[in-house]
CSV table of C-alpha atoms in Angstrom, one decimal:
chain,number,residue,atom,x,y,z
A,1,MET,CA,0.0,-0.1,-0.1
A,2,ASP,CA,1.1,3.4,-0.5
A,3,ALA,CA,1.8,6.2,2.1
A,4,TYR,CA,2.7,9.9,2.0
A,5,VAL,CA,3.9,12.3,4.5
A,6,ALA,CA,3.5,16.1,3.9
A,7,LEU,CA,5.7,18.3,5.6
A,8,GLU,CA,5.2,21.9,6.7
A,9,GLY,CA,6.3,24.0,3.7
A,10,GLY,CA,4.7,21.8,1.2
A,11,ARG,CA,7.3,18.8,0.5
A,12,VAL,CA,5.9,15.3,0.4
A,13,VAL,CA,7.7,12.2,1.3
A,14,GLU,CA,6.5,8.8,-0.2
A,15,ALA,CA,6.6,5.8,2.1
A,16,ARG,CA,5.2,2.4,2.6
A,17,ALA,CA,1.9,1.8,4.6
A,18,ARG,CA,2.3,-0.4,7.5
A,19,ALA,CA,-0.8,0.4,9.3
A,20,PRO,CA,-3.5,2.2,7.2
A,21,GLY,CA,-5.3,5.7,8.0
A,22,GLN,CA,-5.1,9.5,7.7
A,23,THR,CA,-4.1,11.9,10.4
A,24,ARG,CA,-1.9,14.8,11.2
A,25,GLY,CA,0.2,16.1,14.1
A,26,GLU,CA,3.5,17.8,15.1
A,27,LEU,CA,6.5,15.8,13.6
A,28,VAL,CA,9.0,14.9,16.2
A,29,PHE,CA,11.9,12.4,16.6
A,30,THR,CA,13.2,10.2,19.5
A,31,THR,CA,16.7,9.0,19.4
A,32,ALA,CA,15.8,6.0,21.7
A,33,TYR,CA,16.9,2.7,20.2
A,34,THR,CA,14.8,0.4,22.7
A,35,GLY,CA,11.8,1.0,24.7
A,36,TYR,CA,9.4,1.5,21.6
A,37,GLU,CA,6.5,0.1,23.6
A,38,GLU,CA,7.1,2.6,26.3
A,39,SER,CA,7.5,5.6,24.0
A,40,LEU,CA,4.5,4.6,22.0
A,41,THR,CA,2.2,4.3,25.1
A,42,ASP,CA,3.7,7.6,26.6
A,43,PRO,CA,0.7,10.3,26.9
A,44,SER,CA,3.3,13.0,26.2
A,45,TYR,CA,3.2,12.1,22.5
A,46,GLU,CA,-0.6,13.1,22.2
A,47,GLU,CA,-1.2,15.1,19.1
A,48,GLN,CA,2.3,14.2,17.8
A,49,VAL,CA,3.6,12.1,15.0
A,50,LEU,CA,6.6,10.1,16.4
A,51,THR,CA,9.6,9.5,14.1
A,52,PHE,CA,12.0,6.9,15.4
A,53,SER,CA,15.7,7.7,14.2
A,54,TYR,CA,16.8,4.1,15.1
A,55,PRO,CA,16.4,2.3,11.8
A,56,LEU,CA,14.8,-1.1,13.0
A,57,ILE,CA,11.8,-0.7,15.6
A,58,GLY,CA,10.3,-3.9,16.8
A,59,ASN,CA,13.1,-6.5,17.2
A,60,TYR,CA,11.8,-7.9,20.5
A,61,GLY,CA,8.1,-8.0,19.8
A,62,VAL,CA,5.4,-6.3,21.7
A,63,ARG,CA,4.6,-6.9,25.4
A,64,SER,CA,1.7,-5.2,27.3
A,65,GLU,CA,3.4,-5.4,30.5
A,66,ARG,CA,5.7,-2.5,29.3
A,67,PHE,CA,3.1,-0.2,28.3
A,68,GLU,CA,2.9,3.1,30.2
A,69,SER,CA,-0.7,3.7,29.5
A,70,ASP,CA,-3.8,1.8,28.0
A,71,GLY,CA,-3.1,2.8,24.4
A,72,VAL,CA,-1.0,4.3,21.8
A,73,HIS,CA,-0.7,8.2,21.9
A,74,PRO,CA,1.1,9.3,18.9
A,75,ARG,CA,-1.3,10.3,15.9
A,76,ALA,CA,1.0,8.3,13.6
A,77,VAL,CA,4.3,6.4,13.6
A,78,VAL,CA,7.3,6.8,11.3
A,79,ALA,CA,10.3,4.6,10.9
A,80,HIS,CA,12.9,3.4,8.5
A,81,GLU,CA,11.5,0.0,9.1
A,82,LEU,CA,8.8,-1.6,11.4
A,83,THR,CA,8.7,-5.3,12.2
A,84,ASP,CA,5.3,-7.1,11.5
A,85,ASP,CA,4.6,-7.4,15.2
A,86,VAL,CA,4.8,-3.6,15.8
A,87,ALA,CA,2.8,-2.7,12.5
A,88,ALA,CA,0.0,-5.2,13.5
A,89,TRP,CA,-0.2,-3.6,17.0
A,90,LEU,CA,-0.5,-0.3,15.6
A,91,GLU,CA,-3.1,-1.4,13.1
A,92,ARG,CA,-5.3,-2.9,15.8
A,93,GLU,CA,-4.9,0.4,17.7
A,94,GLY,CA,-6.2,2.3,14.7
A,95,VAL,CA,-2.8,4.4,14.4
A,96,PRO,CA,-1.4,4.9,10.9
A,97,ALA,CA,2.2,3.8,10.5
A,98,VAL,CA,4.6,4.1,7.5
A,99,ASP,CA,8.3,2.9,6.9
A,100,ARG,CA,10.7,2.7,4.0
A,101,LEU,CA,11.5,6.4,4.1
A,102,ASP,CA,14.8,8.0,4.8
A,103,THR,CA,14.4,8.8,8.4
A,104,ARG,CA,17.9,10.3,8.6
A,105,ASP,CA,16.7,13.0,6.4
A,106,LEU,CA,13.6,13.7,8.3
A,107,VAL,CA,15.6,13.9,11.6
A,108,THR,CA,18.1,16.4,10.2
A,109,ARG,CA,15.2,18.4,8.8
A,110,ILE,CA,13.7,18.6,12.2
A,111,ARG,CA,16.8,19.5,13.7
A,112,GLU,CA,17.4,22.3,11.3
A,113,GLU,CA,13.9,23.6,11.0
A,114,GLY,CA,12.4,22.5,14.3
A,115,ALA,CA,9.5,20.3,14.9
A,116,MET,CA,6.9,20.9,12.3
A,117,LYS,CA,3.4,20.2,11.2
A,118,CYS,CA,2.7,17.3,9.0
A,119,GLY,CA,-0.1,15.2,7.3
A,120,ILE,CA,0.1,11.5,6.8
A,121,VAL,CA,-1.9,9.3,4.7
A,122,ALA,CA,-1.5,5.5,4.4
A,123,GLY,CA,-3.5,2.8,2.6
A,124,GLU,CA,-5.1,1.7,-0.7
A,125,ASP,CA,-5.4,4.7,-3.3
A,126,VAL,CA,-4.2,7.4,-1.2
A,127,THR,CA,-2.5,10.4,-3.0
A,128,PRO,CA,0.0,13.1,-2.1
A,129,GLU,CA,-3.1,15.7,-2.3
A,130,ASP,CA,-4.6,13.7,0.6
A,131,ALA,CA,-1.6,14.0,2.7
A,132,LEU,CA,-1.3,17.6,2.0
A,133,ASP,CA,-5.0,18.0,2.9
A,134,GLN,CA,-4.4,16.5,6.4
A,135,LEU,CA,-1.2,19.0,6.7
A,136,ALA,CA,-3.8,22.0,6.2
A,137,GLN,CA,-6.0,20.8,8.8
A,138,CYS,CA,-2.9,20.4,11.4
A,139,LYS,CA,-3.1,22.6,14.4
A,140,GLY,CA,0.3,23.8,16.4
A,141,MET,CA,0.7,22.2,19.8
A,142,SER,CA,-0.1,25.3,21.5
A,143,GLU,CA,-3.5,25.3,19.8
A,144,HIS,CA,-4.4,22.1,21.4
A,145,VAL,CA,-5.9,24.0,24.4
A,146,ASP,CA,-7.9,21.0,25.7
A,147,ILE,CA,-5.4,18.4,25.5
A,148,GLY,CA,-5.3,17.6,29.2
A,149,GLU,CA,-8.7,16.2,29.1
A,150,GLN,CA,-7.4,13.8,26.3
A,151,VAL,CA,-5.0,12.3,28.5
A,152,SER,CA,-6.1,12.7,32.0
A,153,VAL,CA,-8.1,10.1,34.4
A,154,ARG,CA,-11.7,11.1,34.7
A,155,GLU,CA,-12.2,10.0,38.1
A,156,PRO,CA,-9.7,9.6,41.1
A,157,ALA,CA,-8.0,6.2,41.5
A,158,THR,CA,-6.0,5.1,44.5
A,159,TYR,CA,-3.0,2.8,44.4
A,160,ASN,CA,-1.3,1.0,47.3
A,161,PRO,CA,-4.2,1.9,49.6
A,162,ASP,CA,-2.7,0.4,52.6
A,163,GLY,CA,0.9,1.6,51.9
A,164,SER,CA,3.2,2.3,55.0
A,165,GLY,CA,4.8,5.6,53.3
A,166,PRO,CA,3.4,9.1,52.6
A,167,ASP,CA,0.3,9.8,50.8
A,168,VAL,CA,0.8,11.3,47.4
A,169,ALA,CA,-1.7,13.3,45.3
A,170,LEU,CA,-0.7,12.7,41.7
A,171,ILE,CA,-2.1,15.3,39.3
A,172,ASP,CA,-2.4,13.4,36.0
A,173,CYS,CA,-1.7,15.6,33.2
A,174,GLY,CA,-0.8,12.5,31.1
A,175,ALA,CA,1.0,10.4,33.8
A,176,LYS,CA,3.3,7.5,32.8
A,177,GLY,CA,2.3,4.4,34.7
A,178,SER,CA,5.9,4.0,35.8
A,179,ILE,CA,5.6,7.1,37.9
A,180,VAL,CA,2.8,5.6,39.9
A,181,SER,CA,4.9,2.2,40.2
A,182,SER,CA,8.1,4.1,41.3
A,183,LEU,CA,6.1,5.8,44.2
A,184,VAL,CA,4.3,2.5,45.1
A,185,GLU,CA,7.4,0.5,45.2
A,186,ARG,CA,8.7,2.9,48.0
A,187,GLY,CA,5.6,2.4,50.0
A,188,ALA,CA,3.7,5.3,49.1
A,189,THR,CA,0.0,5.6,48.6
A,190,VAL,CA,-0.9,7.3,45.3
A,191,HIS,CA,-4.0,9.1,44.7
A,192,ARG,CA,-4.1,9.8,40.8
A,193,LEU,CA,-6.4,12.8,40.4
A,194,PRO,CA,-7.7,14.6,37.2
A,195,TYR,CA,-5.6,17.5,36.0
A,196,ASP,CA,-8.1,20.0,36.8
A,197,ALA,CA,-8.7,18.8,40.4
A,198,THR,CA,-9.6,21.5,42.8
A,199,PRO,CA,-7.8,22.2,46.5
A,200,ALA,CA,-11.1,20.8,48.0
A,201,GLU,CA,-10.6,17.6,46.2
A,202,ILE,CA,-7.3,17.4,47.2
A,203,GLU,CA,-8.1,18.0,50.9
A,204,ALA,CA,-10.4,14.9,50.9
A,205,PHE,CA,-7.2,12.9,50.4
A,206,ALA,CA,-5.0,14.6,53.0
A,207,PRO,CA,-1.8,14.0,51.0
A,208,ASP,CA,1.6,14.5,52.3
A,209,VAL,CA,2.9,15.8,48.9
A,210,LEU,CA,1.4,17.1,45.7
A,211,PHE,CA,2.9,15.6,42.6
A,212,ILE,CA,2.5,17.3,39.1
A,213,SER,CA,3.1,14.4,36.4
A,214,ASN,CA,4.4,14.8,32.8
A,215,GLY,CA,2.0,15.4,30.0
A,216,PRO,CA,1.7,16.8,26.4
A,217,GLY,CA,1.5,20.1,25.0
A,218,ASP,CA,2.0,23.5,26.0
A,219,PRO,CA,2.0,24.0,29.9
A,220,GLU,CA,0.3,27.4,29.5
A,221,ASN,CA,-2.9,25.3,28.4
A,222,PHE,CA,-3.0,23.3,31.8
A,223,GLU,CA,-4.6,26.5,33.7
A,224,ALA,CA,-6.5,24.6,36.1
A,225,THR,CA,-3.3,22.8,37.2
A,226,GLN,CA,-1.5,25.8,37.5
A,227,ASP,CA,-4.2,27.5,39.7
A,228,LEU,CA,-3.9,24.4,42.0
A,229,VAL,CA,-0.2,25.0,42.3
A,230,ARG,CA,-0.6,28.5,43.0
A,231,GLU,CA,-3.3,27.9,45.7
A,232,LEU,CA,-1.4,25.3,47.6
A,233,ALA,CA,2.2,26.7,47.1
A,234,GLY,CA,3.8,26.7,50.6
A,235,GLU,CA,1.0,24.8,52.3
A,236,ILE,CA,2.3,21.4,50.9
A,237,PRO,CA,5.5,19.9,49.5
A,238,MET,CA,5.3,20.0,45.8
A,239,ALA,CA,7.1,18.0,43.1
A,240,GLY,CA,6.9,17.6,39.4
A,241,ILE,CA,8.5,15.8,36.2
A,242,CYS,CA,8.7,17.1,32.8
A,243,LEU,CA,5.5,19.0,32.1
A,244,GLY,CA,5.1,19.1,35.8
A,245,GLN,CA,8.3,21.2,36.3
A,246,GLN,CA,6.9,23.6,33.6
A,247,VAL,CA,3.7,23.9,35.2
A,248,ILE,CA,5.1,24.6,38.7
A,249,ALA,CA,7.7,27.2,37.4
A,250,GLY,CA,4.9,29.0,35.6
A,251,ALA,CA,2.4,29.0,38.4
A,252,LEU,CA,4.8,30.5,40.7
A,253,GLY,CA,5.7,33.4,38.6
A,254,GLY,CA,8.2,31.8,36.1
A,255,GLU,CA,8.0,31.5,32.3
A,256,THR,CA,8.0,28.6,29.8
A,257,GLU,CA,8.9,28.9,26.1
A,258,LYS,CA,8.6,26.3,23.0
A,259,MET,CA,11.7,24.6,22.1
A,260,ALA,CA,13.1,24.3,18.6
A,261,PHE,CA,12.7,20.4,18.4
A,262,GLY,CA,12.8,19.5,22.1
A,263,HIS,CA,14.6,16.8,23.9
A,264,ARG,CA,13.3,13.2,23.3
A,265,GLY,CA,15.5,10.1,23.9
A,266,VAL,CA,17.2,8.1,26.6
A,267,ASN,CA,20.9,9.7,26.4
A,268,GLN,CA,20.3,13.3,27.6
A,269,PRO,CA,23.4,14.4,29.8
A,270,VAL,CA,22.1,16.4,32.7
A,271,ARG,CA,24.7,18.1,35.1
A,272,ASP,CA,24.0,18.5,38.7
A,273,LEU,CA,25.3,22.3,39.6
A,274,ARG,CA,26.0,21.5,43.2
A,275,THR,CA,27.9,18.4,42.8
A,276,GLY,CA,29.3,18.7,39.2
A,277,ARG,CA,27.9,15.1,38.8
A,278,VAL,CA,26.6,14.3,35.2
A,279,VAL,CA,24.0,11.6,34.7
A,280,MET,CA,22.2,10.2,31.8
A,281,THR,CA,18.4,10.8,31.6
A,282,THR,CA,15.3,10.0,29.5
A,283,GLN,CA,13.5,13.0,28.2
A,284,ASN,CA,10.5,13.7,26.1
A,285,HIS,CA,9.3,17.4,26.0
A,286,GLY,CA,9.0,20.2,23.5
A,287,TYR,CA,8.6,22.9,26.0
A,288,THR,CA,11.0,24.3,28.6
A,289,VAL,CA,11.5,26.6,31.6
A,290,ALA,CA,12.9,30.0,30.2
A,291,ASP,CA,12.7,31.9,33.6
A,292,PRO,CA,12.3,29.8,36.9
A,293,GLY,CA,10.7,32.4,38.8
A,294,PRO,CA,11.5,32.0,42.6
A,295,LEU,CA,12.8,28.6,42.2
A,296,ASP,CA,16.6,27.8,42.0
A,297,VAL,CA,18.0,26.0,39.0
A,298,THR,CA,19.9,23.1,40.4
A,299,GLN,CA,20.6,21.0,37.4
A,300,VAL,CA,21.1,21.7,33.6
A,301,ASN,CA,21.3,20.0,30.3
A,302,VAL,CA,24.9,19.6,29.1
A,303,ASN,CA,24.2,20.1,25.5
A,304,ASP,CA,22.1,23.5,25.6
A,305,ASP,CA,22.1,24.7,29.4
A,306,THR,CA,18.2,24.4,29.8
A,307,PRO,CA,17.0,23.8,33.3
A,308,GLU,CA,16.8,20.2,34.2
A,309,GLY,CA,16.1,20.7,37.9
A,310,LEU,CA,14.4,23.3,40.0
A,311,GLU,CA,14.1,23.3,43.7
A,312,SER,CA,13.0,25.8,46.6
A,313,ASP,CA,13.6,25.0,50.4
A,314,ASP,CA,11.3,27.8,51.4
A,315,LEU,CA,8.4,26.5,49.2
A,316,ARG,CA,9.3,22.8,49.7
A,317,VAL,CA,9.4,22.3,45.8
A,318,ILE,CA,11.4,20.0,43.7
A,319,THR,CA,11.2,19.2,40.0
A,320,ARG,CA,12.8,17.6,37.2
A,321,GLN,CA,12.7,18.1,33.5
A,322,TYR,CA,13.8,14.6,32.6
A,323,HIS,CA,12.1,11.2,33.6
A,324,PRO,CA,13.6,9.9,36.6
A,325,GLU,CA,11.6,6.7,36.5
A,326,ALA,CA,13.0,6.1,33.0
A,327,ASN,CA,11.2,3.2,31.4
A,328,PRO,CA,13.0,3.3,28.8
A,329,GLY,CA,16.4,4.5,29.6
A,330,PRO,CA,19.2,4.7,32.2
A,331,HIS,CA,18.3,4.3,36.0
A,332,ASP,CA,20.8,7.0,37.2
A,333,THR,CA,18.2,9.3,38.6
A,334,LEU,CA,15.7,6.9,40.4
A,335,SER,CA,16.7,8.4,43.7
A,336,PHE,CA,14.5,11.3,42.9
A,337,PHE,CA,11.5,9.5,44.1
A,338,ASP,CA,13.3,9.0,47.5
A,339,ASP,CA,14.1,12.6,47.9
A,340,VAL,CA,10.4,13.6,47.2
A,341,LEU,CA,9.1,11.3,49.8
A,342,ALA,CA,11.8,12.6,52.1
A,343,MET,CA,10.4,16.0,51.7
A,344,THR,CA,7.1,14.8,53.4
A,345,GLY,CA,8.6,14.7,56.9
A,346,SER,CA,5.8,15.1,59.3
A,347,ARG,CA,2.2,14.6,57.8
A,348,THR,CA,0.9,17.7,56.4
A,349,GLN,CA,-2.7,18.5,56.2
A,350,VAL,CA,-3.8,20.5,53.1
A,351,ALA,CA,-6.2,23.3,53.9
A,352,ALA,CA,-8.8,24.3,51.4
A,353,ASP,CA,-10.6,27.7,51.1
């Protein structure tokens, strides 16, 4: 079957269809060479088209126990070669997939021109004009103002209710399942709440720490989450990962901005400014903190000096731009979860207005 990828600017690339369909989204790439199951089920890829820079995707099959959520989140998948197992999985999920195109050229173009809109068509009798029509309908990531509703839980859910550790209120902006498991493994009870939860709803669980998760899109579109952070800042310890770092910084007076092509992969080097130690990290984000506001920058990306860690002793805040839970990726930073739970100290009661 034929497939076509229409790139922002009008160029159309021919490919082979592996899973049929027509869609559009922001074209991004990941450098990860393993962990395709985790990447494809990461809610942070919502409304994006994921290109794998590694040439062969699927060489160890598809195992549901490695999924980070209940389904595939990219709008479409692009690779140099997809195995039949992965292609069949994506077809069952209704996610268009294409291969047999020069992904090196695509990655280079994204590196030079930035993440871009694209349209993809795959299947019988599709044409380049169909791909261009999809491109014409594509919105920029910041235009997806309701993206939180697409990835967040609808109702609260509690994990490890009899846990011996602190109670964590996890605000689900598109949380990976391994964030929950990383906390539960340390004895915490995790209350997973919608991204637009109110202070009163948080109070009902009397948590020891408020944890803002990762998620897709522009952090400025998570207004309800920012309002929650603003309301509870200083009243309860707070932590954040990825989008969570951006939301917390923005809520406390800082600023965020869109990056040219973001950080997506499992080999991003991060330097701790206090110790000088460099660790390798897993990352997936297209926005970053431009101004940390009242928070101190404690870690930076070695490649571009963007903030990778923010903290405040006064406000009891600790955040990371990367994914300490990895999955996939190196386990250099798993201790972040120990640091978050250590912040709780004695039990803190949240007071709502």
